[in-house]
Every structure is written in structure tokens, then in C-alpha cells.
Coordinates of C-alpha atoms (C1' of nucleotides) in Angstrom, one line a residue:
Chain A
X1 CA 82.6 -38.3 -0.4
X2 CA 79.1 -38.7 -1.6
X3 CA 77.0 -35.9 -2.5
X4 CA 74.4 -35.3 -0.7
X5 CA 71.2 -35.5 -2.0
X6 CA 68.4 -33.1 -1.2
X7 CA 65.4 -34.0 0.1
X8 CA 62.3 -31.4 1.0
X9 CA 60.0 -31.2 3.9
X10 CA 57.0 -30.3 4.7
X11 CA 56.3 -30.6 1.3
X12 CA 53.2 -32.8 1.7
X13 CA 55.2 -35.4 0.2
X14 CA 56.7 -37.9 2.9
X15 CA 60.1 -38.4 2.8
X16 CA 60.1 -42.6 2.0
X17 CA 58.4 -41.5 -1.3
X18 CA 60.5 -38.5 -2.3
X19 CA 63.8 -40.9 -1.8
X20 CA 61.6 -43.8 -3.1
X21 CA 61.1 -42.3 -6.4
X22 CA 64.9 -41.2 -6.3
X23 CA 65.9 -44.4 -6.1
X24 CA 64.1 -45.3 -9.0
X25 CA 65.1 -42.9 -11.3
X26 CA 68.7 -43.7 -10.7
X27 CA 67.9 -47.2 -11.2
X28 CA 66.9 -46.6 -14.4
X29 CA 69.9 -44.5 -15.5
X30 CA 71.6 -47.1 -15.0
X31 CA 73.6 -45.5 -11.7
X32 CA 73.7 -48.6 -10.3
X33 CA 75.1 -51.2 -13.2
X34 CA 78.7 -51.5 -11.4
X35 CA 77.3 -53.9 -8.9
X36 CA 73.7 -54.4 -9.7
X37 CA 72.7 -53.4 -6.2
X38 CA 71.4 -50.5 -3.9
X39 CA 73.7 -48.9 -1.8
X40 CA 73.7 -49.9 1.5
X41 CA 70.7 -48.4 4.1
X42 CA 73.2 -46.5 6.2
X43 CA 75.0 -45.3 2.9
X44 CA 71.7 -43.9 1.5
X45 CA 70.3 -42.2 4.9
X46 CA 73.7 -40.5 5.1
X47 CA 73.4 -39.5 1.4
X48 CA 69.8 -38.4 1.7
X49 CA 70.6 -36.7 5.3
X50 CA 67.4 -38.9 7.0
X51 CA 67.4 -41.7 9.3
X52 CA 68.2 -45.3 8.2
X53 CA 64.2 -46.5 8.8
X54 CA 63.1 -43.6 6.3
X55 CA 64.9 -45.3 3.6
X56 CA 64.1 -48.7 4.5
X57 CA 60.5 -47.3 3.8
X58 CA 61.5 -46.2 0.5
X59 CA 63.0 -49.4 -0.2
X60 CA 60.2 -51.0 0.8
X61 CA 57.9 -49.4 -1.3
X62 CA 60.2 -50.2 -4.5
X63 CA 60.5 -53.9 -3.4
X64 CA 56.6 -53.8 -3.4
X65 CA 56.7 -53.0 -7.2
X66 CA 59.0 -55.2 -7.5
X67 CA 62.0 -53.1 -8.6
X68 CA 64.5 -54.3 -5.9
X69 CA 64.1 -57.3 -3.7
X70 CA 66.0 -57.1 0.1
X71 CA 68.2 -60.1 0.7
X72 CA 69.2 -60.2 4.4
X73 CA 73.2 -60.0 5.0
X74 CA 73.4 -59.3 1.6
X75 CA 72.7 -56.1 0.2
X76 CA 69.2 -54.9 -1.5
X77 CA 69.5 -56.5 -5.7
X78 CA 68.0 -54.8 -8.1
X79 CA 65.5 -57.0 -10.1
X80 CA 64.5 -54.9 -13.0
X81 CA 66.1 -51.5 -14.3
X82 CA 65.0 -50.9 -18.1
X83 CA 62.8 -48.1 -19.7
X84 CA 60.9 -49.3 -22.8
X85 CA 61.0 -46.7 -25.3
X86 CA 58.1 -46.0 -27.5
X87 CA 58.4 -44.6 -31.2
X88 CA 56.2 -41.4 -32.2
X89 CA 56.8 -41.2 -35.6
X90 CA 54.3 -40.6 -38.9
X91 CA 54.0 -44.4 -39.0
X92 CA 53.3 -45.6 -35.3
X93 CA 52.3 -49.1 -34.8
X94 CA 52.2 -50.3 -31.0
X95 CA 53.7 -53.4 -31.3
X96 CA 56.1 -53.2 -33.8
X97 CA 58.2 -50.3 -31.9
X98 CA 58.3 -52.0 -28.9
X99 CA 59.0 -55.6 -30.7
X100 CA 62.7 -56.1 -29.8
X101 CA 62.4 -54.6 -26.6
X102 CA 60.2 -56.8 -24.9
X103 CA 60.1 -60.4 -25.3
X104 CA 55.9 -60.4 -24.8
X105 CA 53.4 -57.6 -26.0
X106 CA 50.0 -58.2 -23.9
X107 CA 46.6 -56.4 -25.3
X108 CA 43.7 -56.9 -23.0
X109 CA 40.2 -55.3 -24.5
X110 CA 38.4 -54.5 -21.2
X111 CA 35.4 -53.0 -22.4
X112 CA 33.5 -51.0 -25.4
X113 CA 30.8 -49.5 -26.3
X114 CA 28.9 -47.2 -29.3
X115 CA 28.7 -43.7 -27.5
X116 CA 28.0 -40.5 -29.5
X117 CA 31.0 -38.4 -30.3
X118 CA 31.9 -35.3 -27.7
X119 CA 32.3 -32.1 -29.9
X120 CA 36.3 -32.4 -29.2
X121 CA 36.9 -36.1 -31.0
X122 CA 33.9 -35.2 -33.4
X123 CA 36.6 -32.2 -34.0
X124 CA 39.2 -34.4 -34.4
X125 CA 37.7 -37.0 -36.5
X126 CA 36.2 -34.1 -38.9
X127 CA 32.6 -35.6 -37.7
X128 CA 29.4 -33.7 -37.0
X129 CA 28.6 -33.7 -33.0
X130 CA 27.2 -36.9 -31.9
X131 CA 27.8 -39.0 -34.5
X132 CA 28.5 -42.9 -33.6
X133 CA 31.8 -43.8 -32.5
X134 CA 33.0 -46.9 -31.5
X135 CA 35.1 -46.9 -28.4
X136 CA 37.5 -49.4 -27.4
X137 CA 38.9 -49.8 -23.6
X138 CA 42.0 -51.3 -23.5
X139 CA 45.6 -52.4 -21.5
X140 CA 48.8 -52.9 -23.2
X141 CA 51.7 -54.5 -21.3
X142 CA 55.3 -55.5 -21.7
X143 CA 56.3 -58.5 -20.3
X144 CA 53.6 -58.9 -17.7
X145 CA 54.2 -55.5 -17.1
X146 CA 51.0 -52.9 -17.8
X147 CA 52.8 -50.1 -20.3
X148 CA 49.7 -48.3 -21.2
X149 CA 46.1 -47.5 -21.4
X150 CA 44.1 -46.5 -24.0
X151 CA 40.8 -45.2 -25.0
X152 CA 40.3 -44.9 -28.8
X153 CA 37.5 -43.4 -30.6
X154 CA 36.8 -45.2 -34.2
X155 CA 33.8 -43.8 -36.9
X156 CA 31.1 -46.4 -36.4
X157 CA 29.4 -45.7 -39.5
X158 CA 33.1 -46.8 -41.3
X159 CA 34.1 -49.5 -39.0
X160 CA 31.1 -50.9 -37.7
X161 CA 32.8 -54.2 -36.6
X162 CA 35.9 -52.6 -34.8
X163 CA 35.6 -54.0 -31.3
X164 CA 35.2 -57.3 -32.7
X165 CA 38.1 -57.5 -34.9
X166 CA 40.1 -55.9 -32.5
X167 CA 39.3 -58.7 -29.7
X168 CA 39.9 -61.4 -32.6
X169 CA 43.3 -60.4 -33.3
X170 CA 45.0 -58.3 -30.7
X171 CA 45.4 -55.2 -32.7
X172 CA 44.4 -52.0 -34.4
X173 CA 46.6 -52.7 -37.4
X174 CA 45.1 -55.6 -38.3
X175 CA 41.3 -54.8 -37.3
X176 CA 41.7 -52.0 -39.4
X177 CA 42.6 -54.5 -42.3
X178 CA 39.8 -56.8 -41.6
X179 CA 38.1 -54.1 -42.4
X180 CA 39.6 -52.9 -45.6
X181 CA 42.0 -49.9 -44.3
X182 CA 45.2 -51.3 -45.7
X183 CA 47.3 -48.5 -44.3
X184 CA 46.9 -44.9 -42.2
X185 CA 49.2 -43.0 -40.6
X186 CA 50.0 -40.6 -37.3
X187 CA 48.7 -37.3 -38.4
X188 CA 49.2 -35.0 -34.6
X189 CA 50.4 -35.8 -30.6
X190 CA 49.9 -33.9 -28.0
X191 CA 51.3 -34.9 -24.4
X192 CA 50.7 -33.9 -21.7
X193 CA 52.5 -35.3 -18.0
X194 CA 50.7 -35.7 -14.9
X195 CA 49.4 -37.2 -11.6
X196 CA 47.7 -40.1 -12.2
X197 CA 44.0 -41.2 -11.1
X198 CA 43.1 -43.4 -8.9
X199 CA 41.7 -45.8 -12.3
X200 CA 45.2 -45.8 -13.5
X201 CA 47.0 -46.7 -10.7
X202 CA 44.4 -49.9 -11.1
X203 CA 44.9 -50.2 -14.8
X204 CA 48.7 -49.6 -15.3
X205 CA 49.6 -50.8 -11.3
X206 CA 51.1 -48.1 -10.1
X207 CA 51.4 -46.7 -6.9
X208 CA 49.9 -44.1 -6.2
X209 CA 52.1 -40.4 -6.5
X210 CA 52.8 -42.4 -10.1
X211 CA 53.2 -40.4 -13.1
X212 CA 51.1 -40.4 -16.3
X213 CA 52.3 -39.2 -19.6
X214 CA 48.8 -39.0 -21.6
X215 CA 49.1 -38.6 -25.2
X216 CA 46.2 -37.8 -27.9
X217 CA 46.7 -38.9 -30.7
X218 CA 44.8 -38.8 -34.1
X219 CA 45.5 -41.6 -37.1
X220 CA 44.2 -40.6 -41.1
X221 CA 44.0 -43.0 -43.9
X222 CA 46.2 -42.1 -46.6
X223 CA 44.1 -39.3 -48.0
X224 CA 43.9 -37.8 -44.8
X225 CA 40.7 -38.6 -43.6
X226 CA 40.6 -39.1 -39.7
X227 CA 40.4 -43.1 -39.2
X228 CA 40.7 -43.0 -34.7
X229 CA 41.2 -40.8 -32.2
X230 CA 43.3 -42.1 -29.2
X231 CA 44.3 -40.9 -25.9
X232 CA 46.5 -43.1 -24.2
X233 CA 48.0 -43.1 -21.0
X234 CA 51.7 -44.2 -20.3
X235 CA 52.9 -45.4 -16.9
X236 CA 55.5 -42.7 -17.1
X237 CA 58.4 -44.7 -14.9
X238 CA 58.3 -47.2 -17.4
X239 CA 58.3 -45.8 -20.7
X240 CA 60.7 -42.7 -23.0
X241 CA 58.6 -41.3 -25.4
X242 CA 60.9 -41.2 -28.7
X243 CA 59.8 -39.0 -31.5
X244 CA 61.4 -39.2 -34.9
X245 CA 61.0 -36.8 -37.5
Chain B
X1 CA 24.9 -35.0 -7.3
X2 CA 28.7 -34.3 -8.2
X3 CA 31.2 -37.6 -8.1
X4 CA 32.9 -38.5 -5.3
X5 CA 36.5 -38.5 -6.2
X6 CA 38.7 -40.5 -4.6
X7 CA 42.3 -39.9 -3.0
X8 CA 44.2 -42.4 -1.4
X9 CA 45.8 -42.1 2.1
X10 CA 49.2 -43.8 3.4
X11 CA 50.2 -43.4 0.6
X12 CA 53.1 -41.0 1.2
X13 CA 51.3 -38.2 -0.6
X14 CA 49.5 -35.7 1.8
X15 CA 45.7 -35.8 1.0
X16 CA 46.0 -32.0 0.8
X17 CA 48.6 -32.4 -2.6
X18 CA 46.8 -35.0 -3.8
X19 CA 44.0 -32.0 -4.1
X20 CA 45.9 -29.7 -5.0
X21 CA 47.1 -31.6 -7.7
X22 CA 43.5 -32.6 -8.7
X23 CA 42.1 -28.9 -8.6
X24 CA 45.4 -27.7 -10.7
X25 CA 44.2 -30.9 -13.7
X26 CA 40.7 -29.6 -13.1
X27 CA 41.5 -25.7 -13.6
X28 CA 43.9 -26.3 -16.5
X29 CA 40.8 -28.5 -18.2
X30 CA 38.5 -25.7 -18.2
X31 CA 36.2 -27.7 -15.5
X32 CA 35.5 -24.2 -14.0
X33 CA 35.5 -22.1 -16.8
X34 CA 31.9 -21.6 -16.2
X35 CA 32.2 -19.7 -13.1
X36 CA 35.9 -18.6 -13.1
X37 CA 35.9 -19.6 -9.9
X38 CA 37.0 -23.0 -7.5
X39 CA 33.7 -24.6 -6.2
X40 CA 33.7 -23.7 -2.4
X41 CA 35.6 -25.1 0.2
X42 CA 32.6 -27.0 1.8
X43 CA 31.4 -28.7 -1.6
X44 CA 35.2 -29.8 -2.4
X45 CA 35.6 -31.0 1.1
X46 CA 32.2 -33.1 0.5
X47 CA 33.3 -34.0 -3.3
X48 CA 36.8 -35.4 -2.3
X49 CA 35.6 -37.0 1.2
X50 CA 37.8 -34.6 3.3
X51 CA 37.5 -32.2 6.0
X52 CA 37.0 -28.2 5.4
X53 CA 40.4 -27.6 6.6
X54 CA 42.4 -30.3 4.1
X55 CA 41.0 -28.5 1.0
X56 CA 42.0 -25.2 2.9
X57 CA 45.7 -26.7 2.9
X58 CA 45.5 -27.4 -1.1
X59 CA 44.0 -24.0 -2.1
X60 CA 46.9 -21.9 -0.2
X61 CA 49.3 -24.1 -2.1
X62 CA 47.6 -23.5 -5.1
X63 CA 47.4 -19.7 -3.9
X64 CA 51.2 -19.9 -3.1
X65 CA 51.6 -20.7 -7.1
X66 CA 49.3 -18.0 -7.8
X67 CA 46.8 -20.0 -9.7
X68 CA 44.0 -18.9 -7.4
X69 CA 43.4 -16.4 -5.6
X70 CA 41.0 -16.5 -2.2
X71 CA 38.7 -13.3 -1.5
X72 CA 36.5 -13.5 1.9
X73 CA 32.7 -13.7 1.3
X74 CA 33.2 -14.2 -2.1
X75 CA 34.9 -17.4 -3.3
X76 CA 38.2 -18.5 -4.9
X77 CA 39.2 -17.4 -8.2
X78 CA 40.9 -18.3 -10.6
X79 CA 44.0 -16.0 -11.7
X80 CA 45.6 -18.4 -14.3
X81 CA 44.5 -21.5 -16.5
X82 CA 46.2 -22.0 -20.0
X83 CA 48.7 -24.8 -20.8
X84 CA 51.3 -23.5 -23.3
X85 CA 51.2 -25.7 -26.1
X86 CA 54.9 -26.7 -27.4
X87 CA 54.9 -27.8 -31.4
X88 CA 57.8 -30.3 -31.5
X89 CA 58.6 -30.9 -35.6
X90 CA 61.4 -30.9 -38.0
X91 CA 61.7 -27.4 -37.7
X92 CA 61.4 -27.0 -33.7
X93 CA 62.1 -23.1 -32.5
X94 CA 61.5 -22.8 -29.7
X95 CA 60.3 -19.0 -29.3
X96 CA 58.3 -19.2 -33.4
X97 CA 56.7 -22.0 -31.5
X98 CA 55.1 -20.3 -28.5
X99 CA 54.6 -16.9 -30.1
X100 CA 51.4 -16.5 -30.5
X101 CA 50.2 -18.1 -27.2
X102 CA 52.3 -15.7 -24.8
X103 CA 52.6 -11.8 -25.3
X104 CA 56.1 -11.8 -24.4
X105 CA 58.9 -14.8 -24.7
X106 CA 62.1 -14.1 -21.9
X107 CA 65.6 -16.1 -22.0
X108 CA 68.0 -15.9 -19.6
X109 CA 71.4 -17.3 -19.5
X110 CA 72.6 -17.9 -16.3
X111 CA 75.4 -20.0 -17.0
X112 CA 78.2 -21.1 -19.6
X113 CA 81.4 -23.2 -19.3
X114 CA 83.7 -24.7 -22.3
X115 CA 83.5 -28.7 -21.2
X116 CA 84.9 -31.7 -22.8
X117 CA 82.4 -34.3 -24.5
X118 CA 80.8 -36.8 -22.3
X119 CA 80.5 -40.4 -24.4
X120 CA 77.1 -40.3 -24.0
X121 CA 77.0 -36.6 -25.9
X122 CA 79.7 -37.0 -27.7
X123 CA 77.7 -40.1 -29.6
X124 CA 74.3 -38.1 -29.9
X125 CA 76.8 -35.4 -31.7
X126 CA 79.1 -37.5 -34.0
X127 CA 82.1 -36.4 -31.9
X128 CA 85.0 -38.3 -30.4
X129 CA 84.9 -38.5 -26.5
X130 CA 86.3 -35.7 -24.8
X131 CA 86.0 -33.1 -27.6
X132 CA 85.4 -29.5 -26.7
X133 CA 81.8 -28.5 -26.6
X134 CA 80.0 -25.0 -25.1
X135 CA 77.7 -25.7 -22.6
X136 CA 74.5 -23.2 -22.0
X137 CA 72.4 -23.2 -19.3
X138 CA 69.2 -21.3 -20.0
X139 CA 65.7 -20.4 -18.2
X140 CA 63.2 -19.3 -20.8
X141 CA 59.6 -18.4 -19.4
X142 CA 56.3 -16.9 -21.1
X143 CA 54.6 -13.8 -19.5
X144 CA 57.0 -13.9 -16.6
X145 CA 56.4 -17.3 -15.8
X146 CA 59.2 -20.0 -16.0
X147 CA 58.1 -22.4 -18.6
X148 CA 61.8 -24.7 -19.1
X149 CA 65.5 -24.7 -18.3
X150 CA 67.8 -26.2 -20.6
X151 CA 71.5 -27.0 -20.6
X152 CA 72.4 -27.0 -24.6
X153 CA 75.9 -28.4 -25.7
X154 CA 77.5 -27.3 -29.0
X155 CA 80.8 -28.4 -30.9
X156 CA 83.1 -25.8 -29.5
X157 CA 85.3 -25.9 -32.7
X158 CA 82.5 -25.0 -35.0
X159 CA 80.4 -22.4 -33.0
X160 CA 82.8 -20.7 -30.5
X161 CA 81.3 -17.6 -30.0
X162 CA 78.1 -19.7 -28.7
X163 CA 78.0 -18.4 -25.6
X164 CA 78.8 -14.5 -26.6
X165 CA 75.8 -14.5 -29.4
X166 CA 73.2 -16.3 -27.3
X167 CA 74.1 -13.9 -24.7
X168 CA 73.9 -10.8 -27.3
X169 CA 70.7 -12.3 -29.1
X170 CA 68.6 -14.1 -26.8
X171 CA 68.2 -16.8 -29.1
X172 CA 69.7 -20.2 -30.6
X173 CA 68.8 -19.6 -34.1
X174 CA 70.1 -16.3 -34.5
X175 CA 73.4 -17.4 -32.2
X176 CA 73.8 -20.1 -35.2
X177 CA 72.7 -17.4 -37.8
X178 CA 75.7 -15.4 -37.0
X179 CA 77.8 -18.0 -37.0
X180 CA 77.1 -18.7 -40.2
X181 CA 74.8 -21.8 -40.0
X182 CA 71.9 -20.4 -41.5
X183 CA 69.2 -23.2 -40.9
X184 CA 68.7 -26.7 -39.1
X185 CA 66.4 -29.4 -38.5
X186 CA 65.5 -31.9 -35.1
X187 CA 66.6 -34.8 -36.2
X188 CA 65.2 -36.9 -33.0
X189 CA 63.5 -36.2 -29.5
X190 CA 63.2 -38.3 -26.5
X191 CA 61.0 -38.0 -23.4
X192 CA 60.8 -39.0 -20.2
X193 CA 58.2 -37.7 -16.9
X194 CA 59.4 -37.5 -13.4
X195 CA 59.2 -35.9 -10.2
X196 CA 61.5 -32.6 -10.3
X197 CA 64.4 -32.2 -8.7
X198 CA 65.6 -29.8 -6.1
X199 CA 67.4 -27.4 -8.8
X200 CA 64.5 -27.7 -11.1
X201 CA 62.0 -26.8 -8.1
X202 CA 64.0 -23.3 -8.1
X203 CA 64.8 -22.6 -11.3
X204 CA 61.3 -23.5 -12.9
X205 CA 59.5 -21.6 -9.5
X206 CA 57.9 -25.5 -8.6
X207 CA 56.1 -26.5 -5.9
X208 CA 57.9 -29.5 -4.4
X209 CA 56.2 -32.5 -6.2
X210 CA 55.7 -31.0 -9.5
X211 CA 56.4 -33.2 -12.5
X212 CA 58.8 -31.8 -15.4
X213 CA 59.2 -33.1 -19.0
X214 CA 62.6 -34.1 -20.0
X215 CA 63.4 -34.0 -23.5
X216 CA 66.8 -34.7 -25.4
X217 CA 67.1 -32.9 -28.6
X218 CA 69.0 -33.4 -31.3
X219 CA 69.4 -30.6 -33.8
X220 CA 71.5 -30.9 -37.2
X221 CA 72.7 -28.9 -39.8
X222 CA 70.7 -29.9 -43.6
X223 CA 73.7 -32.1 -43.9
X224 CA 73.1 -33.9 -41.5
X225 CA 75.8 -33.4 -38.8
X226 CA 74.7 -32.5 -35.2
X227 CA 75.1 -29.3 -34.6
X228 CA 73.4 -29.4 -31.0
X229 CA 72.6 -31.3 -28.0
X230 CA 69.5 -30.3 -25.6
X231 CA 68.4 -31.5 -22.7
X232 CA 65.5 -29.5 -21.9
X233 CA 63.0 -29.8 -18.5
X234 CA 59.4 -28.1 -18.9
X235 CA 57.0 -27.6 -16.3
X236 CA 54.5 -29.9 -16.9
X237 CA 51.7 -28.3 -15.3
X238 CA 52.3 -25.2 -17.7
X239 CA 52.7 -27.0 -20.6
X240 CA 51.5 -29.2 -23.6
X241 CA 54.2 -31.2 -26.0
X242 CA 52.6 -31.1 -29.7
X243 CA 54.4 -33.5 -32.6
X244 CA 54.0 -32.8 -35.8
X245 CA 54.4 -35.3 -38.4
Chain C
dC1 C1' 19.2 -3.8 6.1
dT2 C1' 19.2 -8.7 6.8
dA3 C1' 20.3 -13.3 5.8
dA4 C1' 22.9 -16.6 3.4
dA5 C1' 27.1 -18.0 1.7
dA6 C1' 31.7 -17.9 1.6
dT7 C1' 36.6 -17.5 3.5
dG8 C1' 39.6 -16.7 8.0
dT9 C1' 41.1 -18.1 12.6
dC10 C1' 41.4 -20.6 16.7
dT11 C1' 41.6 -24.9 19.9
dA12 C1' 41.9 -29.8 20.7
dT13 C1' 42.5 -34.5 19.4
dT14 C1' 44.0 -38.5 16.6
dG15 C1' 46.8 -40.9 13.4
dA16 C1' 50.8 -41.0 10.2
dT17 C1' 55.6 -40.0 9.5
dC18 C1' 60.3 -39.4 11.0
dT19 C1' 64.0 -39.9 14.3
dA20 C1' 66.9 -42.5 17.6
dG21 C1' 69.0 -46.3 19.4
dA22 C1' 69.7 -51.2 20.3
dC23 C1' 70.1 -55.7 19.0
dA24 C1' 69.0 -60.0 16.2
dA25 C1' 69.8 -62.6 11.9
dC26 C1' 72.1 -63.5 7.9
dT27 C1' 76.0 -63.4 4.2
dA28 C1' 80.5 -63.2 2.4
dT29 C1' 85.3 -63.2 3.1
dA30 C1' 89.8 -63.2 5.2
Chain D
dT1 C1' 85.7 -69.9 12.1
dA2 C1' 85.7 -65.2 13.3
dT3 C1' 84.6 -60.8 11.8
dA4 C1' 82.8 -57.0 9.2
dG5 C1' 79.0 -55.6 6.7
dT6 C1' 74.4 -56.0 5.7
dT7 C1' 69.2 -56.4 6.4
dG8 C1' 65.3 -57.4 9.9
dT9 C1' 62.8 -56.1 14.2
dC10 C1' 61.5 -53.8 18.2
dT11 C1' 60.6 -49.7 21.4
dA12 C1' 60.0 -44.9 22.4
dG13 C1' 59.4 -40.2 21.5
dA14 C1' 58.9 -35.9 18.4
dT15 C1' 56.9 -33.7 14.5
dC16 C1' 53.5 -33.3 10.7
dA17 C1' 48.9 -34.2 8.6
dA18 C1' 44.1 -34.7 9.1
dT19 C1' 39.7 -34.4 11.7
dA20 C1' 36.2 -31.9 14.3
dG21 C1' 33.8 -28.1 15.9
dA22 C1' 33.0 -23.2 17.0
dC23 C1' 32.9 -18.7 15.7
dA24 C1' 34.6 -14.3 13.3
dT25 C1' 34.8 -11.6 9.1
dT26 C1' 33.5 -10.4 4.5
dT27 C1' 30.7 -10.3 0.3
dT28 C1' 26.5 -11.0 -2.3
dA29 C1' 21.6 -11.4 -3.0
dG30 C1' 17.1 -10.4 -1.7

DNA sequence: CTAAAATGTCTATTGATCTAGACAACTATA
DNA sequence: TATAGTTGTCTAGATCAATAGACATTTTAG
């Protein structure tokens, strides 16, 4: 017999999403290869202990992001399953650890701007308060699929032409070496999970409830110096974190 | 004027979580450090675009957590802000780690079982399928508060008293210390964000919705073999992952 | 002491969520 | 070609979430 699965009320969470987001973590565990489909309705309301049209609104909701896709008669197929896992490591590149993974790496640069630098990033980049930074707006996707979003912080004064090399060639790596930084490397991380905004669920299309892992992240050159300060957002349902040390 | 911040509705998420989630971010960021104090019902009702008696919901749920506290005439204060930063590095321990941010570290095992090797963690450990491994399952908190719950595997035929000298010592390293391993090293992490599940809502004292941190831990002897597997799930309102590279 | 500002409590109403049941439409298979 | 198994659609009612307003109670400031 299937175990039944717990579900909580009154929780201020409706039921379609709390079996919505269910589903799609045992999607992507895989709990599903065997026959690359849902259970049936009736087989997940007993297993969930709720009525057959509370699941259909869960299933409609992952059909909507285009997880699953209903086919009447049938059964309810699942369309895409995987988790793309992103390297942390001291030498963290954005494309190249997700380079087998997907077939497609999409950068979009949405917007930037000089702004003066907030006494935390000044911390970080070892810069007085207010000094000029050049910040760059952008969306990274997989595939089609949004991934992440980033803000990242850059010393003007060192990298005056930063948001036009980066929208010439798709990438920090190589803007950096337009600009005579030849190498740097990951220096600290922190992460942090969490509900996100209503911006993100824009940016990253999520629906909302969606989790964020947010990570900030500071790059050196090779003698240490801070080179960008990045806090990036990662559509959490879509992405493993991997840190190797 | 203050922002108008949005929350969605339909979405399957009660507009009173949704602000309750928002005034946990906001609390934990230091937005109301100023005051020690939630702005009052009135201007949160006016700032999210919700009635008095929504942002009444959220606050008792943040009250049922014990993050605020509501006092008649006065206001809402604040009882509790800090995210626990976790260091992940080479040399993760996990109560060295956290020492200085909490005055007292507890561990409790509430579980142990001798289990054969799933393929899955028998890989991870260098072990054929099926080989005998000690299985912990641990609650570890900071200042009375539950902070993660892990379930820790170990080669059975190299540490058998695992279970015994956790129990004795309250701790991994010195459980491996008096079994002779004298030192060891993380060799990888990985990391996922979800929605917590109904066993992590009561072991971790969770509101239904919270998100945990899943990480799976490696940890090797200076040779190089596994010595253990961890699969570890913080609370990720109460905490902060930090790699070090 | 008084007034302003804040939280606490109550009633009533509307809309969203969940349950329940019945039946239609479609697919695969014996 | 039946038949079982599955998704699609409709109706009706029960429960939960959100709004609206009024007023009580408590604290703080003047």
C-alpha cells in the first residue's frame, strides 16, 4: 500500500500548492523514472488523503510551468525532471560549470548603472563608502529556462568599461579580460534560502510561493584584491548548489 | 512615503504568510533595528495593501514562533533577529563553527539503527552496495533553538561504536577521535532549497511553509577514503551557509 | 490627567479553497 | 470492439481567508 503522505491545514498554505510543490520535488528525485509519468489523480488524492479536484489543481499548476503536461485517457507525462547543478568552488565561472549540463547558456544584461557604493559592498570590495561602482543587472538561463539573477557590483575607477564589455560578449570572464584582468578567483559565499519577491518571480518565472537561494559572493584578482561583488539569486527548484573544496 | 510592497493573491499562499514571511526577511535584515520594534499594524496594513486584521494574522504567527512579541498600547517587539551563520570549508565542524555566535551548542540523538548501504550512499562512501553502515539521526540547536537535524551514515566495520561515542560525547569529531581517526576533511557539499516536510516541521519547531537547506556532506579521512555521509536539513530562516575557499 | 496611538475583540459579509458526486471524453489493451 | 483506466467538465455545498467597521483596553507622551 502507498504511504500516505501528509499534508497540513490551515496552514495558510492551500492544499493544491503544498501537493503541487510535492509533486515536484519527487519529480526531480527521479521517483517517477519507471514510467515517466504521474500517478494517476485518484492514486495521488488517496495518497495525499484530499479529494481528486485538489490535486488536479496541483497538477494544474505544474502543467502551467510546464513540468508535466495532462494527456486525456492517458495519464499526466512528465516533460522535464532535471536539476542543474552549479559548482562553488575557488575558481567559479558561470558558464563553464553548467557547460555539459545544458545544451544553451542565455545571458541577458537588463540594465546598469554607476551608483555609489553602500558601506556593505564598499566593505566587501575594501573601498571607501561611496566610491563608484559599476552595477550590472542581469538574467542567466539554461535552455530557455531563467536559472538565475544577478546583481554585481564592479570598481568603476578599475573597470570603467564593464557594462560595455560585458554586453559585447556575454560574460564576466571575458569582460574582465577586455579589460586586462587575466584571471581572479572566488574568495567567500554566503547563502541564504528564502521566499522570493514579487521581481523574481518576474525575472526567474516562478510562481509565486517559489524559492530563492541568494548567494553573495565576492571575486579577488590574484593578489587578493576585491575585483566584484555579486549577489545572485537562484530559482531554487531548479538548481543544487555544489561546493567543492 | 514608504513602498508599497506587493503580495500576490490566488496564488495558493494566504496573504497573511506571504506577510509573515516578508516581516520574518525584514526582521532578520535589520530593517527595524532602529526601533526594535514591527511598524504598527495600521502602517503595515497600508504598506502591503491589506486590511488591519490580515497583518494581525501574520504577526500571531510570527508571535507563535516567538519572533515578536505584541504588548497593548505599546507596539510589537521584537524578541529575536540573528541568522546563525554556518562556515562550510575543508575543515567543517560543525559546533567550532557556530561557537562564537551562540552561548550554548545542544545535540541530541534521538535515533540510531545498523542499516545496510543504499547504492546511492554506498557510491558517495566508496563501499559496495549493501555494506553495513551506522546510521544517526541527530537534532542540534543553538540557545535552545533547533537550528538542523541530520541523519549521518558511517562504515559500520570501521567505526562501530559510532552510535555509543556520539551518544557519550555529543559530538562527531570526538566519536571519530576515540575511534582512532584523529582528523578529516569535507571533501564535497551539495545543496538544495525546498519547502519542509512534515517531520522536518516538528523536529526543527517550523511553521508549516518554512524552507530548509538540504546539504549532502561528504567527510574523508587525510587519505582520502569516506569516512562519512550527511545529509543535513537547516532551518533556513535561522540560518546563513558560509564557503570558504 | 488627558489625548493620541497602539493592540485586542467582536460581528457581518464576500470571495477563495476544498469536498463530493456524477458523467463525458479519450486512450490503450485484451 | 468492448472494457478498464485515465483525464475533463459540471454542479452544489462546506470551510477557510480576507475585508470592513465599530469599539474596548492598554501604554505613552504631553
Amino acid at each position: 500500500m502507498a504511504v500516505r503522505k501528509t499534508v497540513e491545514r490551515q496552514t495558510g498554505v492551500a492544499l493544491w500548492r503544498q501537493i503541487a510543490d510535492r509533486i515536484r520535488l519527487a519529480i526531480s528525485n527521479g521517483d517517477y523514472d519507471a514510467t515517466g509519468m504521474v500517478p494517476p489523480e485518484t492514486a495521488l488524492a488517496q495518497e495525499f488523503g484530499v479529494n481528486r479536484h485538489t490535486v488536479r489543481s496541483a497538477l494544474a499548476a505544474l502543467a502551467d510551468e510546464g513540468l508535466v503536461r495532462a494527456v486525456q485517457g492517458r495519464g499526466t507525462l512528465i516533460e522535464r525532471k532535471e536539476r542543474v547543478t552549479y559548482p562553488i568552488s575557488r575558481r567559479t565561472r558561470f558558464s563553464q560549470g553548467l557547460g555539459r549540463q545544458v545544451k544553451e547558456i542565455g545571458t541577458r544584461l537588463f540594465a546598469h548603472a554607476q551608483v555609489p557604493a553602500s558601506s556593505e559592498i564598499a566593505a566587501a570590495l575594501g573601498l571607501p563608502p561611496g566610491a563608484a561602482l559599476i552595477e550590472l543587472n542581469t538574467v542567466s538561463s539554461g535552455d530557455g529556462r531563467p536559472l538565475s539573477t544577478s546583481i554585481s557590483y564592479f570598481p568603476a575607477e578599475r573597470f570603467p568599461r564593464m557594462a560595455e564589455e560585458y554586453a559585447r560578449l556575454g560574460s564576466v570572464t571575458k569582460a574582465f579580460a577586455a579589460q586586462g584582468l587575466s584571471d581572479y578567483v572566488r574568495a567567500s559565499t554566503e547563502i541564504v534560502a528564502r521566499h522570493a519577491e514579487a521581481e523574481e518571480l518576474a525575472l526567474l518565472q516562478l510562481s509565486p510561493g517559489a524559492i530563492v537561494l541568494e548567494a553573495h559572493a565576492v571575486n579577488t584578482d590574484l593578489d587578493g584584491r576585491p575585483v566584484e561583488y555579486a549577489r545572485t539569486r537562484f530559482a531554487a527548484d531548479r538548481m543544487k548548489l555544489r561546493i567543492e573544496t
